């Protein structure tokens, strides 16, 4: 049996995906701010944004989670790094794969209360022993991640996708995969990141998959 099919894991994922539907109320209340973000207007500092979004899940979808699990399994990923853990939905999909490959997940979250809740969810799913969720700014907390990195999920604030990728880049093994969420919604803010991975000039080949609102799939070559 795969760890993703473990009833304990599925029960936590079902609860979290259902709870995340409540995000809609936040989105409706903060529509002008969200439209500004989609138009690529300058955002408040990362920590301020994280505090504002402290009760909002904004998780990857079930299909993206399953895809993350499959990519990790097909590449036998041992070291999986995640930028933006929130309540731990994506972390649980990655950790289920890590359980099956004998690997581990290094996540990172800026908002302390979210990290606590993520750890509780990951523990409830029975996956705490394969996960380390670091507290703080990913640009600091991911600095000492050892090489080689097999798989990266970028899902924090959008202006940091490229800086976080550049930070991790020297440690990516050839053939490693970088997945990145929300490509269509935040295309303007993400353009520098997309140019970087899709131009073929920086050691990546990439395309945007039609999963959720665009899931970038980049291969380190
Ligand atoms: C879209 S949510 C992540 C959702 C999560 N991947 C999931 O599928 O459940 C983005 C998260 O990234 C966190 N974040 C944003 N900027 C960050 C930074 N510089 N360092 C660490 N975490 C950050 C935010 O606080 C927020 O909880």
Coordinates of N, CA and C and ligand atoms in Angstrom, one line a residue:
X1 N 0.8 -1.2 0.0 CA 0.0 0.0 0.0 C 0.9 1.3 0.0
X2 N 0.5 2.3 -0.7 CA 1.2 3.5 -0.7 C 0.8 4.3 0.5
X3 N 1.7 5.1 1.0 CA 1.4 5.9 2.2 C 0.3 6.9 1.9
X4 N 0.1 7.3 0.7 CA -0.9 8.2 0.4 C -2.3 7.6 0.6
X5 N -2.4 6.3 0.4 CA -3.7 5.6 0.6 C -3.9 5.2 2.1
X6 N -3.0 5.5 3.0 CA -3.2 5.2 4.4 C -4.4 6.0 4.9
X7 N -5.4 5.3 5.5 CA -6.6 6.0 5.9 C -6.4 7.2 6.8
X8 N -5.3 7.1 7.6 CA -5.0 8.2 8.5 C -4.6 9.5 7.7
X9 N -3.9 9.2 6.7 CA -3.4 10.3 5.8 C -4.6 10.9 5.0
X10 N -5.4 10.0 4.5 CA -6.6 10.4 3.7 C -7.6 11.2 4.6
X11 N -7.8 10.7 5.8 CA -8.7 11.4 6.7 C -8.3 12.9 7.0
X12 N -7.0 13.1 7.2 CA -6.5 14.4 7.5 C -6.6 15.3 6.2
X13 N -6.3 14.7 5.1 CA -6.4 15.5 3.8 C -7.8 15.9 3.5
X14 N -8.7 14.9 3.7 CA -10.1 15.2 3.5 C -10.6 16.4 4.4
X15 N -10.2 16.3 5.6 CA -10.6 17.4 6.6 C -10.0 18.7 6.1
X16 N -8.8 18.7 5.8 CA -8.1 20.0 5.4 C -8.6 20.6 4.1
X17 N -8.8 19.7 3.1 CA -9.4 20.2 1.8 C -10.8 20.8 2.1
X18 N -11.6 20.1 2.9 CA -12.9 20.7 3.2 C -12.8 22.0 3.9
X19 N -12.0 22.1 4.9 CA -11.8 23.3 5.7 C -11.3 24.5 4.8
X20 N -10.5 24.1 3.8 CA -10.0 25.2 2.9 C -11.0 25.8 2.1
X21 N -12.2 25.2 2.0 CA -13.3 25.8 1.2 C -13.7 27.1 1.9
X22 N -13.5 27.2 3.2 CA -13.8 28.4 4.0 C -12.9 29.6 3.6
X23 N -11.8 29.4 2.8 CA -11.0 30.5 2.3 C -11.8 31.5 1.5
X24 N -12.8 31.0 0.9 CA -13.6 31.8 0.0 C -14.1 33.1 0.7
X25 N -14.5 33.0 2.0 CA -15.0 34.1 2.7 C -13.9 35.2 2.8
X26 N -12.7 34.8 3.1 CA -11.6 35.7 3.1 C -11.4 36.4 1.8
X27 N -11.4 35.6 0.7 CA -11.2 36.2 -0.6 C -12.2 37.2 -1.0
X28 N -13.5 36.9 -0.6 CA -14.6 37.9 -0.9 C -14.3 39.2 -0.1
X29 N -14.0 39.0 1.1 CA -13.8 40.2 2.0 C -12.6 41.1 1.5
X30 N -11.6 40.4 0.9 CA -10.3 41.1 0.6 C -10.1 41.2 -1.0
X31 N -11.2 41.3 -1.7 CA -11.1 41.2 -3.1 C -10.2 42.3 -3.7
X32 N -10.3 43.6 -3.3 CA -9.5 44.6 -3.9 C -8.0 44.3 -3.7
X33 N -7.6 43.8 -2.5 CA -6.2 43.4 -2.3 C -5.8 42.3 -3.2
X34 N -6.7 41.3 -3.4 CA -6.3 40.1 -4.2 C -6.2 40.5 -5.7
X35 N -7.1 41.4 -6.1 CA -7.0 41.9 -7.5 C -5.6 42.6 -7.7
X36 N -5.3 43.4 -6.7 CA -4.0 44.2 -6.8 C -2.8 43.2 -6.9
X37 N -2.9 42.1 -6.2 CA -1.8 41.1 -6.2 C -1.8 40.4 -7.6
X38 N -3.0 40.1 -8.1 CA -3.0 39.5 -9.5 C -2.5 40.4 -10.5
X39 N -2.7 41.7 -10.3 CA -2.2 42.7 -11.3 C -0.7 43.0 -11.1
X40 N -0.1 42.3 -10.1 CA 1.3 42.5 -9.9 C 1.7 43.8 -9.2
X41 N 0.7 44.4 -8.5 CA 1.0 45.6 -7.7 C 2.0 45.2 -6.6
X42 N 2.8 46.2 -6.1 CA 3.7 45.9 -5.0 C 3.0 45.4 -3.8
X43 N 3.5 44.3 -3.2 CA 2.8 43.7 -2.0 C 3.5 44.2 -0.8
X44 N 2.7 44.1 0.4 CA 3.4 44.4 1.7 C 4.5 43.4 2.0
X45 N 5.4 43.7 2.9 CA 6.4 42.8 3.3 C 5.9 41.4 3.6
X46 N 6.7 40.4 3.3 CA 6.2 39.0 3.3 C 5.6 38.6 4.7
X47 N 6.3 39.1 5.8 CA 5.8 38.7 7.1 C 4.4 39.3 7.4
X48 N 4.2 40.6 6.9 CA 2.9 41.3 7.1 C 1.9 40.5 6.3
X49 N 2.2 40.1 5.1 CA 1.2 39.3 4.3 C 0.9 38.0 5.0
X50 N 1.9 37.3 5.5 CA 1.7 36.0 6.1 C 0.8 36.2 7.4
X51 N 0.9 37.3 8.1 CA 0.1 37.5 9.3 C -1.4 37.7 8.8
X52 N -1.5 38.5 7.7 CA -2.8 38.8 7.2 C -3.5 37.5 6.7
X53 N -2.8 36.6 6.2 CA -3.3 35.3 5.7 C -3.2 34.2 6.7
X54 N -3.1 34.5 8.0 CA -2.8 33.5 9.0 C -3.9 32.4 9.1
X55 N -5.1 32.7 8.8 CA -6.2 31.7 8.9 C -6.6 31.2 7.6
X56 N -5.9 31.5 6.5 CA -6.3 31.1 5.2 C -5.4 29.9 4.7
X57 N -6.0 28.9 4.2 CA -5.3 27.6 3.9 C -4.5 27.8 2.5
X58 N -5.3 28.3 1.5 CA -4.8 28.4 0.1 C -3.9 27.2 -0.3
X59 N -4.4 26.0 -0.1 CA -3.6 24.8 -0.4 C -3.5 24.4 -1.9
X60 N -2.6 23.6 -2.3 CA -2.7 23.0 -3.6 C -3.9 22.1 -3.6
X61 N -4.4 21.8 -4.9 CA -5.6 21.0 -5.0 C -5.3 19.5 -4.8
X62 N -6.3 18.7 -4.7 CA -6.1 17.3 -4.6 C -5.3 16.7 -5.8
X63 N -5.7 17.2 -7.0 CA -5.0 16.7 -8.2 C -3.5 17.1 -8.2
X64 N -3.3 18.3 -7.7 CA -1.8 18.8 -7.6 C -1.1 17.9 -6.6
X65 N -1.8 17.7 -5.5 CA -1.2 16.9 -4.4 C -0.8 15.5 -4.9
X66 N -1.8 14.9 -5.6 CA -1.5 13.6 -6.2 C -0.4 13.6 -7.2
X67 N -0.3 14.7 -8.0 CA 0.7 14.8 -9.0 C 2.1 15.0 -8.2
X68 N 2.1 15.8 -7.2 CA 3.3 15.9 -6.4 C 3.8 14.6 -5.9
X69 N 2.9 13.8 -5.4 CA 3.2 12.5 -4.9 C 3.8 11.6 -6.0
X70 N 3.1 11.6 -7.2 CA 3.6 10.8 -8.3 C 4.9 11.2 -8.8
X71 N 5.2 12.5 -8.9 CA 6.5 13.0 -9.3 C 7.6 12.5 -8.3
X72 N 7.3 12.7 -7.1 CA 8.3 12.3 -6.1 C 8.5 10.8 -6.1
X73 N 7.5 10.0 -6.3 CA 7.7 8.5 -6.5 C 8.4 8.2 -7.7
X74 N 8.1 8.8 -8.8 CA 8.7 8.4 -10.1 C 10.2 8.8 -10.2
X75 N 10.6 9.9 -9.4 CA 12.0 10.3 -9.4 C 12.7 9.7 -8.1
X76 N 12.0 8.9 -7.4 CA 12.5 8.3 -6.1 C 13.1 9.4 -5.3
X77 N 12.4 10.5 -5.2 CA 12.9 11.7 -4.5 C 13.2 11.4 -3.0
X78 N 14.4 11.7 -2.6 CA 14.7 11.5 -1.2 C 14.7 12.8 -0.4
X79 N 15.1 13.9 -1.0 CA 15.1 15.2 -0.3 C 14.1 16.1 -1.1
X80 N 13.0 16.4 -0.4 CA 12.0 17.3 -1.0 C 11.9 18.6 -0.2
X81 N 12.0 19.7 -0.9 CA 12.0 21.0 -0.2 C 10.8 21.8 -0.7
X82 N 10.1 22.4 0.3 CA 8.9 23.1 0.1 C 9.0 24.6 0.6
X83 N 8.7 25.5 -0.3 CA 8.6 26.9 0.1 C 7.1 27.3 0.3
X84 N 6.7 27.4 1.5 CA 5.3 27.8 1.8 C 4.5 26.6 2.3
X85 N 4.5 26.4 3.6 CA 3.8 25.2 4.1 C 2.4 25.4 4.5
X86 N 2.1 26.6 5.0 CA 0.7 26.9 5.4 C 0.2 25.9 6.5
X87 N -0.9 25.2 6.3 CA -1.4 24.3 7.2 C -0.9 22.9 6.9
X88 N -0.1 22.7 5.9 CA 0.6 21.4 5.7 C 0.0 20.5 4.7
X89 N -1.0 21.0 3.9 CA -1.6 20.1 2.9 C -0.6 19.6 1.9
X90 N 0.1 20.4 1.2 CA 1.1 19.9 0.2 C 2.2 19.1 0.9
X91 N 2.5 19.6 2.2 CA 3.6 18.8 2.9 C 3.2 17.4 3.2
X92 N 1.9 17.2 3.4 CA 1.4 15.8 3.7 C 1.5 15.0 2.4
X93 N 1.2 15.5 1.3 CA 1.3 14.7 0.0 C 2.8 14.4 -0.2
X94 N 3.7 15.4 0.0 CA 5.1 15.2 -0.2 C 5.7 14.2 0.8
X95 N 5.2 14.3 2.1 CA 5.7 13.4 3.1 C 5.2 12.0 2.9
X96 N 4.0 11.8 2.3 CA 3.5 10.4 2.0 C 4.5 9.8 1.0
X97 N 5.0 10.6 0.0 CA 5.9 10.1 -1.0 C 7.3 9.8 -0.3
X98 N 7.7 10.7 0.6 CA 8.9 10.5 1.3 C 8.9 9.3 2.2
X99 N 7.7 9.0 2.8 CA 7.6 7.7 3.6 C 7.9 6.5 2.7
X100 N 7.4 6.6 1.4 CA 7.5 5.5 0.5 C 8.9 5.4 -0.2
X101 N 9.6 6.5 -0.3 CA 10.9 6.5 -0.9 C 12.1 6.4 0.1
X102 N 11.7 6.5 1.4 CA 12.8 6.5 2.4 C 13.4 7.9 2.5
X103 N 12.7 8.9 2.1 CA 13.3 10.3 2.1 C 12.7 11.1 3.2
X104 N 12.8 12.5 3.0 CA 12.3 13.4 4.0 C 11.9 14.7 3.3
X105 N 11.1 15.5 4.0 CA 10.6 16.8 3.5 C 11.1 17.9 4.4
X106 N 11.6 19.0 3.8 CA 12.0 20.2 4.5 C 11.0 21.3 4.1
X107 N 10.1 21.7 4.9 CA 9.2 22.7 4.6 C 9.6 24.0 5.3
X108 N 8.9 25.1 5.0 CA 9.3 26.4 5.6 C 8.0 27.3 5.7
X109 N 7.8 27.9 6.8 CA 6.6 28.7 7.0 C 7.0 30.0 7.9
X110 N 6.5 31.1 7.4 CA 6.8 32.4 8.0 C 5.9 32.7 9.2
X111 N 4.7 32.2 9.2 CA 3.7 32.5 10.2 C 3.7 31.5 11.3
X112 N 4.2 31.8 12.6 CA 4.3 30.8 13.6 C 3.1 30.0 13.9
X113 N 1.9 30.6 13.9 CA 0.7 29.8 14.2 C 0.4 28.8 13.1
X114 N 0.7 29.1 11.9 CA 0.5 28.2 10.8 C 1.4 27.0 10.9
X115 N 2.7 27.3 11.3 CA 3.6 26.2 11.4 C 3.1 25.2 12.5
X116 N 2.7 25.8 13.6 CA 2.2 24.9 14.7 C 1.0 24.0 14.2
X117 N 0.1 24.6 13.5 CA -1.1 23.9 13.0 C -0.6 22.9 11.9
X118 N 0.3 23.2 11.1 CA 0.9 22.3 10.1 C 1.5 21.1 10.8
X119 N 2.3 21.3 11.8 CA 2.9 20.2 12.6 C 1.9 19.3 13.2
X120 N 0.8 19.9 13.7 CA -0.3 19.1 14.3 C -0.9 18.2 13.3
X121 N -1.2 18.8 12.1 CA -1.8 18.0 11.0 C -0.9 16.9 10.5
X122 N 0.4 17.2 10.4 CA 1.3 16.2 9.9 C 1.5 15.1 10.9
X123 N 1.4 15.5 12.2 CA 1.5 14.5 13.2 C 0.3 13.6 13.2
X124 N -0.9 14.2 13.0 CA -2.1 13.4 13.0 C -2.1 12.4 11.8
X125 N -1.5 12.8 10.7 CA -1.4 12.0 9.5 C -0.3 10.9 9.7
X126 N 0.4 10.9 10.8 CA 1.4 9.9 11.1 C 2.7 10.1 10.3
X127 N 3.0 11.3 9.9 CA 4.1 11.6 9.0 C 5.2 12.5 9.6
X128 N 5.1 12.8 10.9 CA 6.0 13.8 11.5 C 7.4 13.4 11.5
X129 N 7.7 12.1 11.5 CA 9.1 11.6 11.5 C 9.8 11.8 10.2
X130 N 9.1 12.2 9.1 CA 9.8 12.4 7.8 C 9.7 13.9 7.4
X131 N 9.3 14.8 8.3 CA 9.1 16.2 8.0 C 9.8 17.1 9.0
X132 N 10.4 18.1 8.5 CA 11.0 19.2 9.3 C 10.4 20.5 8.7
X133 N 9.6 21.2 9.5 CA 9.0 22.5 9.0 C 9.8 23.6 9.7
X134 N 10.5 24.3 8.9 CA 11.4 25.4 9.5 C 10.6 26.7 9.6
X135 N 10.8 27.4 10.7 CA 10.0 28.6 11.0 C 10.9 29.8 10.6
X136 N 10.3 30.7 9.7 CA 11.0 31.9 9.3 C 11.0 32.1 7.8
X137 N 11.7 33.1 7.4 CA 11.8 33.4 6.0 C 12.6 32.4 5.2
X138 N 12.0 31.8 4.2 CA 12.6 30.8 3.4 C 14.0 31.1 2.9
X139 N 14.2 32.4 2.7 CA 15.5 32.8 2.2 C 16.6 32.6 3.2
X140 N 16.2 32.5 4.5 CA 17.1 32.2 5.6 C 17.1 30.7 5.9
X141 N 15.8 30.2 6.1 CA 15.7 28.9 6.7 C 16.1 27.8 5.7
X142 N 16.1 28.1 4.4 CA 16.5 27.1 3.4 C 17.9 27.2 3.0
X143 N 18.6 28.2 3.6 CA 20.0 28.4 3.2 C 20.9 27.2 3.4
X144 N 20.7 26.5 4.5 CA 21.6 25.4 4.8 C 21.1 24.0 4.4
X145 N 20.1 23.9 3.5 CA 19.6 22.6 3.1 C 20.7 21.9 2.4
X146 N 21.0 20.7 2.8 CA 22.1 20.0 2.1 C 21.8 19.6 0.7
X147 N 22.8 19.4 -0.1 CA 22.6 18.8 -1.5 C 22.7 17.3 -1.3
X148 N 22.1 16.5 -2.2 CA 21.4 16.9 -3.4 C 19.9 17.1 -3.0
X149 N 19.3 18.0 -3.7 CA 17.8 18.2 -3.6 C 17.2 17.5 -4.8
X150 N 16.2 16.7 -4.6 CA 15.5 16.0 -5.7 C 14.3 16.6 -6.2
X151 N 13.6 17.3 -5.3 CA 12.3 17.9 -5.7 C 12.0 19.1 -4.9
X152 N 11.5 20.2 -5.6 CA 11.1 21.4 -4.9 C 9.7 21.8 -5.2
X153 N 8.9 22.2 -4.2 CA 7.6 22.8 -4.5 C 7.7 24.3 -4.1
X154 N 7.4 25.2 -5.0 CA 7.4 26.6 -4.7 C 5.9 27.0 -4.6
X155 N 5.5 27.5 -3.4 CA 4.1 27.8 -3.1 C 4.0 28.9 -2.0
X156 N 5.0 29.7 -1.9 CA 5.0 30.9 -1.0 C 4.5 32.1 -1.7
X157 N 4.9 33.3 -1.2 CA 4.6 34.5 -1.9 C 5.3 34.6 -3.2
X158 N 4.6 35.1 -4.2 CA 5.1 34.9 -5.6 C 6.4 35.6 -6.0
X159 N 6.6 36.8 -5.4 CA 7.8 37.6 -5.7 C 9.1 36.8 -5.2
X160 N 8.9 35.8 -4.4 CA 10.1 35.1 -3.9 C 10.4 33.8 -4.6
X161 N 9.5 33.4 -5.6 CA 9.8 32.1 -6.3 C 11.2 32.1 -6.9
X162 N 11.5 33.2 -7.6 CA 12.9 33.2 -8.3 C 14.0 33.3 -7.2
X163 N 13.9 34.2 -6.3 CA 15.0 34.2 -5.3 C 15.2 32.9 -4.5
X164 N 14.1 32.2 -4.2 CA 14.2 30.9 -3.5 C 14.8 29.9 -4.4
X165 N 14.4 29.9 -5.7 CA 14.9 28.9 -6.7 C 16.5 29.2 -6.8
X166 N 16.8 30.5 -6.9 CA 18.3 30.8 -7.1 C 19.1 30.3 -5.9
X167 N 18.4 30.4 -4.7 CA 19.1 30.0 -3.4 C 19.4 28.4 -3.5
X168 N 18.3 27.7 -4.0 CA 18.4 26.2 -3.9 C 19.2 25.6 -5.1
X169 N 19.2 26.4 -6.2 CA 19.7 26.0 -7.5 C 21.1 25.2 -7.4
X170 N 22.1 25.7 -6.7 CA 23.3 25.0 -6.7 C 23.2 23.6 -6.1
X171 N 22.1 23.3 -5.4 CA 22.0 22.0 -4.7 C 21.1 21.0 -5.5
X172 N 20.5 21.5 -6.6 CA 19.5 20.7 -7.3 C 20.3 19.6 -8.1
X173 N 20.0 18.4 -8.0 CA 20.7 17.4 -8.7 C 20.2 17.4 -10.2
X174 N 21.0 17.0 -11.1 CA 20.6 16.9 -12.5 C 19.3 16.0 -12.6
X175 N 18.3 16.4 -13.3 CA 17.1 15.6 -13.3 C 16.1 15.9 -12.2
X176 N 16.5 16.8 -11.3 CA 15.5 17.1 -10.3 C 14.4 18.0 -10.8
X177 N 13.3 18.0 -10.1 CA 12.1 18.7 -10.6 C 11.7 19.8 -9.7
X178 N 11.3 20.9 -10.3 CA 10.8 22.1 -9.5 C 9.3 22.3 -9.9
X179 N 8.4 22.2 -9.0 CA 7.0 22.5 -9.3 C 6.7 23.8 -8.6
X180 N 5.8 24.6 -9.3 CA 5.4 25.9 -8.8 C 4.0 26.2 -9.0
X181 N 3.3 26.6 -8.0 CA 1.8 26.8 -8.1 C 1.4 28.2 -8.5
X182 N 0.2 28.3 -8.9 CA -0.5 29.6 -9.2 C 0.0 30.4 -10.4
X183 N 0.5 29.7 -11.4 CA 1.1 30.4 -12.5 C 0.2 31.3 -13.3
X184 N -1.1 30.9 -13.5 CA -1.9 31.7 -14.3 C -2.4 32.9 -13.5
X185 N -2.8 32.7 -12.2 CA -3.4 33.8 -11.4 C -2.4 34.9 -11.2
X186 N -1.1 34.5 -11.0 CA -0.1 35.5 -10.6 C 1.0 35.6 -11.7
X187 N 0.5 35.5 -13.0 CA 1.5 35.5 -14.1 C 2.3 36.7 -14.1
X188 N 1.8 37.9 -13.8 CA 2.6 39.1 -13.8 C 3.7 39.1 -12.8
X189 N 3.4 38.8 -11.6 CA 4.5 38.7 -10.6 C 5.4 37.6 -10.9
X190 N 4.9 36.5 -11.5 CA 5.8 35.3 -11.7 C 6.6 35.4 -13.0
X191 N 6.4 36.5 -13.8 CA 7.0 36.5 -15.2 C 8.6 36.3 -15.1
X192 N 9.3 37.0 -14.1 CA 10.7 36.8 -14.1 C 11.1 35.3 -13.8
X193 N 10.3 34.7 -12.9 CA 10.5 33.2 -12.6 C 10.3 32.4 -13.9
X194 N 9.2 32.7 -14.6 CA 8.9 31.9 -15.8 C 9.9 32.1 -16.8
X195 N 10.4 33.3 -17.0 CA 11.4 33.6 -18.0 C 12.7 32.8 -17.7
X196 N 13.0 32.7 -16.4 CA 14.2 32.0 -15.9 C 14.1 30.5 -16.3
X197 N 13.0 29.9 -15.9 CA 13.0 28.4 -16.1 C 12.6 28.0 -17.5
X198 N 11.9 28.9 -18.3 CA 11.4 28.5 -19.6 C 12.3 28.9 -20.7
X199 N 13.3 29.8 -20.5 CA 14.1 30.3 -21.6 C 15.1 29.3 -22.1
X200 N 15.4 28.3 -21.3 CA 16.4 27.3 -21.7 C 17.9 27.8 -21.5
X201 N 18.0 29.0 -20.9 CA 19.3 29.6 -20.7 C 19.9 29.3 -19.4
X202 N 19.2 28.8 -18.4 CA 19.6 28.7 -17.1 C 19.6 27.3 -16.5
X203 N 19.7 26.3 -17.4 CA 19.8 24.9 -17.0 C 18.4 24.3 -16.6
X204 N 17.3 24.8 -17.1 CA 16.0 24.2 -16.8 C 15.3 24.1 -18.2
X205 N 14.4 23.1 -18.2 CA 13.4 23.0 -19.3 C 12.1 22.9 -18.5
X206 N 11.1 23.7 -19.0 CA 9.9 23.8 -18.2 C 8.6 24.0 -19.1
X207 N 7.5 23.7 -18.5 CA 6.2 24.1 -19.1 C 5.2 24.2 -18.0
X208 N 4.1 24.9 -18.3 CA 3.0 25.1 -17.3 C 2.0 24.0 -17.6
X209 N 1.7 23.2 -16.6 CA 0.7 22.1 -16.7 C -0.7 22.7 -16.4
X210 N -1.7 22.2 -17.1 CA -3.1 22.7 -16.8 C -3.7 22.1 -15.6
X211 N -3.0 22.2 -14.5 CA -3.6 21.7 -13.2 C -3.9 22.8 -12.3
X212 N -5.1 22.9 -11.7 CA -5.5 24.0 -10.9 C -5.3 25.3 -11.7
X213 N -4.7 26.3 -11.2 CA -4.5 27.6 -12.0 C -3.1 27.7 -12.6
X214 N -2.6 26.5 -13.0 CA -1.3 26.4 -13.6 C -0.3 26.0 -12.7
X215 N 0.3 24.8 -13.0 CA 1.4 24.2 -12.2 C 2.6 24.1 -13.0
X216 N 3.6 24.9 -12.7 CA 4.9 24.8 -13.5 C 5.6 23.5 -13.2
X217 N 6.1 22.9 -14.2 CA 6.9 21.7 -14.1 C 8.2 21.9 -14.8
X218 N 9.3 22.1 -14.0 CA 10.6 22.4 -14.5 C 11.6 21.3 -14.1
X219 N 12.4 20.9 -15.1 CA 13.4 19.9 -14.9 C 14.8 20.5 -14.9
X220 N 15.6 20.2 -13.9 CA 17.0 20.7 -13.9 C 17.8 19.8 -14.9
X221 N 18.3 20.4 -15.9 CA 19.1 19.5 -16.9 C 20.6 19.7 -16.7
Ligands
LIG1 C1 -0.2 29.4 -0.7 S1 0.3 29.1 0.9 C2 1.0 27.5 0.9 C3 0.1 26.4 0.8 C4 0.7 25.1 1.0 N1 1.8 24.8 0.1 C5 -0.4 24.0 0.9 O1 -0.5 23.4 -0.2 O2 -1.1 23.8 1.8 C6 1.7 30.2 1.1 C7 2.3 30.1 2.4 O3 3.7 30.6 2.3 C8 4.1 31.3 3.4 N2 5.2 32.1 3.1 C9 5.2 33.2 2.3 N3 6.4 33.8 2.2 C10 7.2 33.1 3.0 C11 8.6 33.1 3.2 N4 9.3 34.1 2.8 N5 9.1 32.2 4.0 C12 8.4 31.2 4.5 N6 7.0 31.0 4.3 C13 6.5 32.0 3.5 C14 2.8 32.0 3.8 O4 2.8 32.4 5.2 C15 1.7 31.1 3.5 O5 1.3 30.3 4.6

